[in-house]
């Protein structure tokens, strides 16, 4: 058995949270951190998913890819939409990055909007748990997910390389094709990739609705209108010079998907009239397009003399032109009408300067800006066109004293909102601070503690949804089927976070346990108000203090050799409780979970069996439904041949939800109308060359 490593420490925003072990020769240099340490050196609370682990867990959306890891969950809104949940936080509190800058989509404006990031193209995914506002602003008050795909090459390739993958999934007749090609020389490099995916309606064990009425009983064994079609193509290139590189990439993403019928209320559309109800039920589809440009560059460490105070400089500029149409289609006639067009035109820039050790301190200075123009236009537009300006400055420093590493950081942000029309502008200033210490007790034990105070400004939908209308004139969000009511009186929310971690590493066992306490002042949340307009529920953004308490752990045990191979066992678990100041439960919290996985490796052959047991979530929040507990079994196997040759082949098969368990995610708005997929067989082949 190769000796393995774990992420060893804690940094600015919390304590380390390893999820995987890697051989020492596979150290991963973190892209998400400004100092760019390896995952064996940083104290940041980060999980790295890469290589075969990524290939094993990757799914059709980001939330599902990360869901079965400690502290993470999937806010599903049908199979095409999976937003990541970190320690119970989702939406505007979780920042999704594409190679270090924002995804530039509309995923944080509503739970039904897909993240415009394709995980199947990723080289690695880095997840920063806990408040990461110090590095990426208030949107990261819950955590950060950075999807890294190398579309702008940072180093000259040694030779032409690429990959081709084909996979099929039985649960929804999914067919996915992926390709990637990279090459160049010492002066320039190029990158080309693409993905094409088509799916049909997803199969489920029983009825889609947990308590189906007469009409819903006709929809058994599948989730209607859950099919999708996606294509993505990326072209990038870089030029290398004496001090570093500069590169440009462009990506085009097209994604059309349906929303389960339970995602929206059956309501009479004003411009179609009552005849529509007689013709057939209305279904909702989203047609998404995004064109994204990334311009990046760096002055790299090995190109500067050691006596130079500057160690490295990295910068990135991205532009995203995003839009999606919410299409209302009559099931009987097939007639489609555009209800609302959401668009987001966004610029984001970031620069990080890392300095060498100065008076015992080693760290980085940075600046970040975001300029975006967000709008929702159409008969059912409930958010006014709004211009957002965000500017941030941050500093991160660390120093060593005996066996302890101390780290300090600070960030200052200014957010300004300019809505169109008669709505007044809003502006917010926020300050975030962090300190931590890691004690290397001995060669095997580490103890870490961290304190942080992070601040987040409200976002556009929290402030301005339906604020220009009165009861009786509120506009329903057709895709979600509810009325969302903003609140211009919202103030910034502040999270004071404390974490304590203990980790152990030896040749046979490595792992960690982490406990955290997060005290929010003026926590912003979307809750069912209990009021209705024309039989449509009204959800309102509210604010009050809240606390989150949680624990996470994971341990890996090398069981040794048997049956001419090696066995490894891993155990993990997590639990979180969210409570508002008035004693009510925070809506849509993940359930407590325990999981285990047994791996067997024999040369080119690998196989595994895993189980996750989730408890009942009987604290769903006011006017929300509880979810039952579940036990999910998964298994898989892969075989690699021609290893080390010019072409390397990998055959794989995955058996998901082996017992066909009915699983309803407590973090999902659709837990009562769209359960997770039933039993599935997924198989495919990958060729590396």
XYZ file of C-alpha atoms in Angstrom, residues 589-593 613-620 625-630 664 666:
21
model
C -31.453 21.503 6.281
C -29.619 18.273 5.312
C -30.292 15.144 7.385
C -27.720 13.457 9.596
C -25.780 10.812 7.643
C -27.719 5.862 5.801
C -29.599 9.159 6.203
C -31.868 9.930 9.126
C -35.364 11.351 8.894
C -35.444 15.135 8.643
C -38.252 15.998 11.027
C -37.238 19.631 11.462
C -38.007 20.926 7.953
C -42.806 18.858 4.856
C -40.631 16.342 6.684
C -38.634 13.775 4.723
C -38.172 10.111 5.565
C -34.817 8.524 6.206
C -33.229 6.258 3.619
C -36.462 12.644 -1.108
C -34.635 17.562 2.490
